[in-house]
Short mmCIF file of C-alpha atoms and ligand atoms in Angstrom, two decimals:
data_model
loop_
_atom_site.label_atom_id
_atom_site.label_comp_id
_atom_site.label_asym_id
_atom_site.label_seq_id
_atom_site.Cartn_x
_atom_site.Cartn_y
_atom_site.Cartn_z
CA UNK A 13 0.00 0.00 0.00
CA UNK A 14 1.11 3.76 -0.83
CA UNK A 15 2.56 5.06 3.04
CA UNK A 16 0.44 7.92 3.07
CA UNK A 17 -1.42 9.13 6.94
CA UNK A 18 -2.58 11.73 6.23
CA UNK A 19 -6.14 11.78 5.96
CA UNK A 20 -8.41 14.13 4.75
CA UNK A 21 -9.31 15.52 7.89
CA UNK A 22 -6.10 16.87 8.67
CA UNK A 23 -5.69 20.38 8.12
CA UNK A 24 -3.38 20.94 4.95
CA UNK A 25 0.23 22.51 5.76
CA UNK A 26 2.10 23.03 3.26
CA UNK A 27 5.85 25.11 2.85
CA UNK A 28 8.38 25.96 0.71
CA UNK A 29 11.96 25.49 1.47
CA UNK A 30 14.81 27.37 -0.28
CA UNK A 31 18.17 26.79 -0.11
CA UNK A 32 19.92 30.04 0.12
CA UNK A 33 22.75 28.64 -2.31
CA UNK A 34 21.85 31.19 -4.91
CA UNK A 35 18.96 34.00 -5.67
CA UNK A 36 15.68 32.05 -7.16
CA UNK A 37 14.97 31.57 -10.32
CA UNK A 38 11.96 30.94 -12.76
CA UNK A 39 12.50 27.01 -11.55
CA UNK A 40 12.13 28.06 -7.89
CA UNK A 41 8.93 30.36 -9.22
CA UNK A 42 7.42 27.74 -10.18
CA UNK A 43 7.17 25.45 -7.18
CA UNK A 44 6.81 28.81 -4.97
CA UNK A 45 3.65 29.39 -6.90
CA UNK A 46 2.22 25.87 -7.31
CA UNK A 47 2.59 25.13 -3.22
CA UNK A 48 1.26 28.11 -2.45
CA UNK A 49 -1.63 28.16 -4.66
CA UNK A 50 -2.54 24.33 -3.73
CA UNK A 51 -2.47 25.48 0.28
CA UNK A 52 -4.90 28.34 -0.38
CA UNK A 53 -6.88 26.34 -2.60
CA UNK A 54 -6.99 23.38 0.62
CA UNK A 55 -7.65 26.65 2.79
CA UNK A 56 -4.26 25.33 4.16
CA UNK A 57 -1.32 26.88 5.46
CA UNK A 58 1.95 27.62 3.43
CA UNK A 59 5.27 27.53 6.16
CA UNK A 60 8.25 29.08 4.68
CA UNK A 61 11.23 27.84 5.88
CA UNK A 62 14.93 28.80 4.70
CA UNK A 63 17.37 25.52 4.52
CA UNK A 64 20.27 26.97 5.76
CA UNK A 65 22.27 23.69 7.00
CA UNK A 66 24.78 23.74 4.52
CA UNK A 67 26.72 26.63 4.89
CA UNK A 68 30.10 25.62 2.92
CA UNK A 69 27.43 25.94 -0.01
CA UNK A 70 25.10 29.45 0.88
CA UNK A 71 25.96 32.25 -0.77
CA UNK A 72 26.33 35.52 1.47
CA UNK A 73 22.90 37.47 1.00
CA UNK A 74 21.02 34.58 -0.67
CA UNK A 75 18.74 34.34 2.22
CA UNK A 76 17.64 37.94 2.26
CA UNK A 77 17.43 38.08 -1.74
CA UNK A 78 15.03 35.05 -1.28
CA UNK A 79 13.03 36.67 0.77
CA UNK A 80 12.34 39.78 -0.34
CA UNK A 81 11.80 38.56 -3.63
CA UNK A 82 8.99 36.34 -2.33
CA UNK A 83 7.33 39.72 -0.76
CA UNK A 84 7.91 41.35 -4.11
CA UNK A 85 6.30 38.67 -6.05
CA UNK A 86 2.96 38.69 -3.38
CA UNK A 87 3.50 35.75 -1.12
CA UNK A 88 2.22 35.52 1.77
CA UNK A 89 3.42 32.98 4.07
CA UNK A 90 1.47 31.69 7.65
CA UNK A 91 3.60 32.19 10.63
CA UNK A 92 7.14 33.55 10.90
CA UNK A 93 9.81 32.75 8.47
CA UNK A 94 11.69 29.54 9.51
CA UNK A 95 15.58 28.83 9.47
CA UNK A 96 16.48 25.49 9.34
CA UNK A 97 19.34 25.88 11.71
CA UNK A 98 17.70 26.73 14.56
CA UNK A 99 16.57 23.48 14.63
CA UNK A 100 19.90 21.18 14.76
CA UNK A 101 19.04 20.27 17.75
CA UNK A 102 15.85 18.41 16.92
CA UNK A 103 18.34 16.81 13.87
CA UNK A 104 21.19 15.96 16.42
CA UNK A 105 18.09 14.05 18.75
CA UNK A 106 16.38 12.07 15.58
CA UNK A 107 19.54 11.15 14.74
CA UNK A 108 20.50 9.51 18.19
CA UNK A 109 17.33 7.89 17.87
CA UNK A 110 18.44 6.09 14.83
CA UNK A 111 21.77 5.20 16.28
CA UNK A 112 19.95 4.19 19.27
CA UNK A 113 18.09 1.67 17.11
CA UNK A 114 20.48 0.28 15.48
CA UNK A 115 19.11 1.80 12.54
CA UNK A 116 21.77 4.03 11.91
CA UNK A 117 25.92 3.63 12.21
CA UNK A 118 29.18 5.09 11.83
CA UNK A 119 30.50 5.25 8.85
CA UNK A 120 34.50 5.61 8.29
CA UNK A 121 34.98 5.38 4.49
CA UNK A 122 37.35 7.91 2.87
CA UNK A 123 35.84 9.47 -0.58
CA UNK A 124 38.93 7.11 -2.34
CA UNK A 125 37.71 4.25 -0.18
CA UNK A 126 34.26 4.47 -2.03
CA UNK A 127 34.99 5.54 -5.22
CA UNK A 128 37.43 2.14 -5.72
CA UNK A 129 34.41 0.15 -4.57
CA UNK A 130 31.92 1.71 -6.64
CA UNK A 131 34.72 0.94 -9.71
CA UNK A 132 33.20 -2.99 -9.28
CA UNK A 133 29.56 -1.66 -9.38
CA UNK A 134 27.52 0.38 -11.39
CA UNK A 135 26.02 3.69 -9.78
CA UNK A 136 26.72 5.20 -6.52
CA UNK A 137 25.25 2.50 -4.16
CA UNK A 138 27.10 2.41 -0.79
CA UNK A 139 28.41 -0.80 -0.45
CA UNK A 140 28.19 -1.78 2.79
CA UNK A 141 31.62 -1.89 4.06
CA UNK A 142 30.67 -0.44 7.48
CA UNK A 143 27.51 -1.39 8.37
CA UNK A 144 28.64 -3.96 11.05
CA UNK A 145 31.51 -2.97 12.32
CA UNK A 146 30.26 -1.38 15.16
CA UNK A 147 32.70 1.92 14.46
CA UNK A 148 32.65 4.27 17.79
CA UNK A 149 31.28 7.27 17.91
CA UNK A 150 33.62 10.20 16.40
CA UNK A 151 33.07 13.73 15.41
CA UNK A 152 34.91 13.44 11.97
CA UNK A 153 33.17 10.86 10.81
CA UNK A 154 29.76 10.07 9.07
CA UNK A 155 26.58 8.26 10.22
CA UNK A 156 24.48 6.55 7.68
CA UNK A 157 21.14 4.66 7.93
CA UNK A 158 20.67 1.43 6.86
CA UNK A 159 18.46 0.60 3.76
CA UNK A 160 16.37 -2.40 3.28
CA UNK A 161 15.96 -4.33 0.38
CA UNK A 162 12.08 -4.29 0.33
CA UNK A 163 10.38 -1.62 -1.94
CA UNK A 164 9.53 2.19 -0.30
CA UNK A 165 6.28 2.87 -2.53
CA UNK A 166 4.33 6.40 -2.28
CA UNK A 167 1.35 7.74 -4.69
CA UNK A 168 2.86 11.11 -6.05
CA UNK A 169 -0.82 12.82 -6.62
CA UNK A 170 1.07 14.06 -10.61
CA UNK A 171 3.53 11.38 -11.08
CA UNK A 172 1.71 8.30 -9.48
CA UNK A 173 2.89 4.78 -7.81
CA UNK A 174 6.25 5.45 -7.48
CA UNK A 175 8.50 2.13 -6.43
CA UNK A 176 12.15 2.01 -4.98
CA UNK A 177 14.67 -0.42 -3.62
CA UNK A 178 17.05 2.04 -1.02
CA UNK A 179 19.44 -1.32 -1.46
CA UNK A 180 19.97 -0.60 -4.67
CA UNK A 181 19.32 2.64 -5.82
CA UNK A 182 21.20 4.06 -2.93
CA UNK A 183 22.65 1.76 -0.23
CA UNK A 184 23.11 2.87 2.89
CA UNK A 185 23.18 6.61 3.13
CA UNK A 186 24.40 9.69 4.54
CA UNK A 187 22.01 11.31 7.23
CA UNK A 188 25.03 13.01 9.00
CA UNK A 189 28.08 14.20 7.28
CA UNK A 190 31.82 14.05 8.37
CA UNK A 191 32.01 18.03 8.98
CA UNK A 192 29.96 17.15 11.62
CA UNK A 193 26.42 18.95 9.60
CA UNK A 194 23.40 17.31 9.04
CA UNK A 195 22.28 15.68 6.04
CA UNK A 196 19.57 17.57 3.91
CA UNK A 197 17.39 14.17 3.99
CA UNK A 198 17.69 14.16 7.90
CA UNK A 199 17.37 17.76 8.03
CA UNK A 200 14.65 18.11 5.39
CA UNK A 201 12.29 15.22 7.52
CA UNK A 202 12.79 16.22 10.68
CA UNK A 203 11.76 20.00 9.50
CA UNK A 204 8.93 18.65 8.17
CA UNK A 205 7.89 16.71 11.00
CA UNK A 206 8.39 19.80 14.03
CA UNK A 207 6.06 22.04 11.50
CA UNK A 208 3.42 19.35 10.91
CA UNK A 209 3.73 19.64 6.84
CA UNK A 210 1.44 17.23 5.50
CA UNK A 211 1.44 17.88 2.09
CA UNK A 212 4.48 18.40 0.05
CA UNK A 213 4.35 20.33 -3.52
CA UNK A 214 7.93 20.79 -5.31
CA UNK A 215 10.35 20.00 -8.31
CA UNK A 216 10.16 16.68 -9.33
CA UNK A 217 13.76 16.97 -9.47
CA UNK A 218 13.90 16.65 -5.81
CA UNK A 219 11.66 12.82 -6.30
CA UNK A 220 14.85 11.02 -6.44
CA UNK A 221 15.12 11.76 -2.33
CA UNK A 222 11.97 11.04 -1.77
CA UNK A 223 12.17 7.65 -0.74
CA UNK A 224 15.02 7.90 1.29
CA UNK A 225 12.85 10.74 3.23
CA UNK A 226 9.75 8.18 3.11
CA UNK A 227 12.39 5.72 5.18
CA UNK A 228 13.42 7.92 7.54
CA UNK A 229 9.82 8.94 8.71
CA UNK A 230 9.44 5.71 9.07
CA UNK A 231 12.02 4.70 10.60
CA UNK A 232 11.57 7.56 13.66
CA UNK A 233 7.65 7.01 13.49
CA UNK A 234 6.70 10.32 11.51
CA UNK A 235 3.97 10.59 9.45
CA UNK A 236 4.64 10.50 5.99
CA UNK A 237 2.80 13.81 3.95
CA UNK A 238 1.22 13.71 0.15
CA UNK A 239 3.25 14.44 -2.05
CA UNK A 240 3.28 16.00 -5.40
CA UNK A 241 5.98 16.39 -7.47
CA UNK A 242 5.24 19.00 -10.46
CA UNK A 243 7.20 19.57 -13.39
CA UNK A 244 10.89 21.66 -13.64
CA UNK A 245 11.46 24.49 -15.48
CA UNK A 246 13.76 23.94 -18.75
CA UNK A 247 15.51 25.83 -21.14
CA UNK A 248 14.23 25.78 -25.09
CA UNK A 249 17.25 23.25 -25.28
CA UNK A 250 15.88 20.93 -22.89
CA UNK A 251 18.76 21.64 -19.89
CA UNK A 252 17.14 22.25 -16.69
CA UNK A 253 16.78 25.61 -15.04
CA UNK A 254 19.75 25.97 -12.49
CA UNK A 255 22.34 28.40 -11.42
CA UNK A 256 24.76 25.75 -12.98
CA UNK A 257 22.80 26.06 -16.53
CA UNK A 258 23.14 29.83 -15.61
CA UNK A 259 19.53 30.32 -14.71
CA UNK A 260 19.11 34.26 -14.24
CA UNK A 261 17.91 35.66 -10.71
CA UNK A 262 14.63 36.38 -10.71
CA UNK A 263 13.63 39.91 -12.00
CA UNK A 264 12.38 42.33 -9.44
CA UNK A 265 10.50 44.39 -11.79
CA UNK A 266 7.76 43.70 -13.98
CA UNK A 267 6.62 41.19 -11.74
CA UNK A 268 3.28 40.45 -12.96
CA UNK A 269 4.31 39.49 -16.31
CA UNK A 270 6.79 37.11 -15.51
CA UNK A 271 4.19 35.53 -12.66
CA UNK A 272 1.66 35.21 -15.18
CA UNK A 273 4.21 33.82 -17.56
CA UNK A 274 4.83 31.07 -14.39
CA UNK A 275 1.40 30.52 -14.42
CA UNK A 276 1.51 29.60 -18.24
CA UNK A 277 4.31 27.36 -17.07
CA UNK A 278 2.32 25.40 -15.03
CA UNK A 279 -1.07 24.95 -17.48
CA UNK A 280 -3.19 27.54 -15.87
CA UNK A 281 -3.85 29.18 -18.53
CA UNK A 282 -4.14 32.68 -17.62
CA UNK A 283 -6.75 34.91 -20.10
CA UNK A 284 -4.67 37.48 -21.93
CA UNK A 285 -5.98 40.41 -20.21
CA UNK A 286 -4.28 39.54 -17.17
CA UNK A 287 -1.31 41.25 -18.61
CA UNK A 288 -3.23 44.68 -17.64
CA UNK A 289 -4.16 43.14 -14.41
CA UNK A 290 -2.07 44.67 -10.92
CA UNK A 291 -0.55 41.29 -9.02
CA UNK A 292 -2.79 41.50 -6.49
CA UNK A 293 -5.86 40.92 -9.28
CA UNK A 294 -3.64 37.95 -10.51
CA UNK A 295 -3.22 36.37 -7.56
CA UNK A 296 -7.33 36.74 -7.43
CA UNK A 297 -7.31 35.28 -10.74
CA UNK A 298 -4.54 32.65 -9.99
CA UNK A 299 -6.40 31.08 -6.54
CA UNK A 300 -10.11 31.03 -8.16
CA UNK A 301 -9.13 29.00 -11.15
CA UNK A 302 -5.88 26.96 -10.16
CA UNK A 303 -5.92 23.18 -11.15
CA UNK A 304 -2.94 21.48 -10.36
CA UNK A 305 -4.37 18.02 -11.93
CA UNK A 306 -3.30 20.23 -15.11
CA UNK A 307 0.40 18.91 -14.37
CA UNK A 308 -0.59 15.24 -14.24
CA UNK A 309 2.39 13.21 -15.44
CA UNK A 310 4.36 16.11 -17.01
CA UNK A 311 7.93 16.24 -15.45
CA UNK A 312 9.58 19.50 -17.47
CA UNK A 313 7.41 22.81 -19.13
CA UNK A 314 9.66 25.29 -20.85
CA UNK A 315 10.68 28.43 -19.13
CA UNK A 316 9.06 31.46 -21.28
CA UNK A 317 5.31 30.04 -22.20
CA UNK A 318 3.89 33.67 -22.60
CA UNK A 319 3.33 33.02 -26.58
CA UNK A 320 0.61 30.39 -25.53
CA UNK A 321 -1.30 32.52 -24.16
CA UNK A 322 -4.92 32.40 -25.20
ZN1 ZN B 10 31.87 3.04 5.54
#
């Protein structure tokens, strides 16, 4: 059976969660907009929470540029703005409780060690080498959970029954790092779990972690949320949207054409005289008509859609 408790009398919570490794981008847009507008639509809540565990990776001022471009663009987010940090101590408890279980171990592979093992295999599955060795506890050195063989299935409400092995798509993996920070999948659960998210709308370029987030709720006795994973944002070539494929910031001006042009994006298909409308009288528009179902089993739109407008 899908893992899915939440049932329909739960009130909806949704979020978004940024990482401040860069200024957002139509990609980022795109998943702002279609969580937000599914919360409202559930007469939910939308939690906005700023992933700032990694910081080897932020960039200085990403946070703030995040932020105020979300005000710029209209969003309004329930309760105060959320920074993932604060919490490491909840992350440093959940993930005693999987050492404490036996569910989780220490893990003292080198980068060299792995990457000869992985010469013999094909992907980056974790083979193993550690699991029962009973390594001490040490503060420069990893913990990963252990991965079962048996499928981790959830119903994505756009890109249905989805089916994974951990064994072998992962192995055993990474919930706290060697530089003594938390792993996003630890990180990203437990988050989840302190603000009660039940339902969770974003990139279906994140589905890949999904089951290894699926396993951890388990695993500590969370409740798993809905998911939906809705389509990325790609280039007319086909590359995704990314600060790597040099996705721009987004622009601060002339917001209402390039929201309605994110709205085109994700199949809403705005009426043309929108582009006279102010953003508040999108927004209107955008919450009355939005249909996510219109995403169904799509997993990419192209960035600049305006030209399809009706
Ligand atoms: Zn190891």
């Amino acid at each position: 059976m899908p893992r899915s408790d939440v049932t329909e009398a739960s009130p909806y919570i949704g979020r978004f969660a940024p990482s401040p490794t860069g200024p957002l981008h139509f990609g980022s847009l795109l998943a702002a907009v279609a969580s937000y507008l599914e919360a409202r639509a559930n007469n939910g809540r939308w939690l906005l929470r700023i992933e700032n565990i990694d910081p080897p990776r932020e960039q200085p001022g990403a946070s703030e540029q995040i932020v105020s471009a979300l005000e710029r663009y209209g969003f309004e987010w329930d309760g105060p703005l959320v920074w993932q940090r604060d919490s490491t101590e909840h992350h440093a408890l959940a993930l005693q409780a999987l050492l404490d279980q036996k569910q989780a171990y220490w893990c003292k592979c080198s980068r060299r060690d792995l990457a000869s093992a992985q010469q013999a295999r094909v992907g980056a599955v974790y083979p193993g080498t550690c699991r029962d060795l009973g390594i001490a506890a040490s503060s420069n050195l990893a913990v990963r959970v252990r991965t079962m063989n048996d499928a981790i299935v959830f119903d994505d409400r756009l890109q249905g029954l989805q089916s994974l092995s951990l064994e072998a798509a992962s192995g055993d993996f990474v919930v706290w790092r060697k530089d003594g920070l938390v792993a996003y999948q630890l990180a990203v659960v437990v988050d989840d779990h302190l603000q009660q998210v039940n339902h969770i709308v974003r990139g279906v370029d994140l589905m890949d972690s999904t089951p290894r987030q699926v396993w951890l709720q388990e695993l500590l006795g969370y409740r798993t949320p809905v998911y939906a994973h809705i389509p990325v944002a790609v280039h007319a070539d086909g590359s995704k949207l990314s600060k790597l494929t040099g996705a721009r910031a987004l622009p601060l001006v002339g917001v209402e054409k390039i929201l309605i042009e994110g709205l085109c994006a994700l199949r809403q298909s705005p009426p043309r005289a929108l582009l006279e409308a102010s953003l508040e009288e999108i927004w209107q528009w955008a919450s009355a008509n939005w249909n996510m179902a219109a995403l169904t089993g799509l997993t990419s739109v192209t960035a600049n859609e305006t030209t399809h407008l009706p």
